[in-house]
GROMACS .gro file of C-alpha atoms in nm:
model
   69
    1UNK     CA    1 -10.134  12.607  12.411
    2UNK     CA    2 -10.425  12.659  12.215
    3UNK     CA    3 -10.597  12.320  12.027
    4UNK     CA    4 -10.860  12.342  11.749
    5UNK     CA    5 -11.180  12.171  11.825
    6UNK     CA    6 -11.335  12.143  11.488
    7UNK     CA    7 -11.156  12.021  11.179
    8UNK     CA    8 -11.169  12.321  10.913
    9UNK     CA    9 -10.874  12.526  10.791
   10UNK     CA   10 -10.693  12.797  10.995
   11UNK     CA   11 -10.494  13.085  10.929
   12UNK     CA   12 -10.228  13.265  11.112
   13UNK     CA   13 -10.339  13.599  11.211
   14UNK     CA   14 -10.241  13.849  11.485
   15UNK     CA   15 -10.362  14.207  11.600
   16UNK     CA   16 -10.147  14.438  11.695
   17UNK     CA   17 -10.165  14.682  12.023
   18UNK     CA   18 -10.246  14.940  11.714
   19UNK     CA   19 -10.495  14.764  11.614
   20UNK     CA   20 -10.358  14.641  11.265
   21UNK     CA   21 -10.446  14.304  11.138
   22UNK     CA   22 -10.168  14.106  11.013
   23UNK     CA   23 -10.302  13.824  10.820
   24UNK     CA   24 -10.087  13.552  10.635
   25UNK     CA   25  -9.991  13.695  10.278
   26UNK     CA   26 -10.195  13.981  10.298
   27UNK     CA   27 -10.016  14.342  10.216
   28UNK     CA   28 -10.175  14.642  10.459
   29UNK     CA   29  -9.938  14.887  10.292
   30UNK     CA   30  -9.965  14.750   9.909
   31UNK     CA   31  -9.585  14.702   9.910
   32UNK     CA   32  -9.515  14.419  10.117
   33UNK     CA   33  -9.674  14.122  10.328
   34UNK     CA   34  -9.597  14.085  10.739
   35UNK     CA   35  -9.618  13.729  10.765
   36UNK     CA   36  -9.400  13.462  10.629
   37UNK     CA   37  -9.386  13.098  10.635
   38UNK     CA   38  -9.021  13.060  10.783
   39UNK     CA   39  -9.012  12.656  10.824
   40UNK     CA   40  -9.233  12.378  10.852
   41UNK     CA   41  -9.551  12.473  10.997
   42UNK     CA   42  -9.389  12.769  11.125
   43UNK     CA   43  -9.489  13.131  11.100
   44UNK     CA   44  -9.347  13.441  11.137
   45UNK     CA   45  -9.443  13.795  11.204
   46UNK     CA   46  -9.325  14.147  11.136
   47UNK     CA   47  -9.505  14.406  11.341
   48UNK     CA   48  -9.400  14.724  11.171
   49UNK     CA   49  -9.615  14.873  10.894
   50UNK     CA   50  -9.485  15.031  10.572
   51UNK     CA   51  -9.127  15.026  10.433
   52UNK     CA   52  -8.974  15.296  10.583
   53UNK     CA   53  -9.044  15.188  10.930
   54UNK     CA   54  -9.028  14.798  10.902
   55UNK     CA   55  -8.704  14.661  11.021
   56UNK     CA   56  -8.786  14.315  10.826
   57UNK     CA   57  -8.665  14.071  11.088
   58UNK     CA   58  -8.994  13.854  11.104
   59UNK     CA   59  -8.888  13.769  11.507
   60UNK     CA   60  -9.159  13.960  11.659
   61UNK     CA   61  -9.420  13.670  11.670
   62UNK     CA   62  -9.316  13.309  11.582
   63UNK     CA   63  -9.486  13.051  11.639
   64UNK     CA   64  -9.472  12.630  11.523
   65UNK     CA   65  -9.855  12.455  11.462
   66UNK     CA   66  -9.779  12.076  11.549
   67UNK     CA   67 -10.058  11.856  11.310
   68UNK     CA   68 -10.193  11.579  11.556
   69UNK     CA   69 -10.367  11.385  11.308
   0.00000   0.00000   0.00000
């Protein structure tokens, strides 16, 4: 469990084992994004880069944020 300690804007991001940075609505290969908002306060990541390698299941990392204020 993680709690933000300061007010501000936070964006979901993931760094893969290969050192690739996955950020919401940012394309790594200029063809597709590897993050999606899949529900209210819920974000999913696709870990494979490139349209030839990706399975586009967006279930590699899924997390839900819970607003407290």
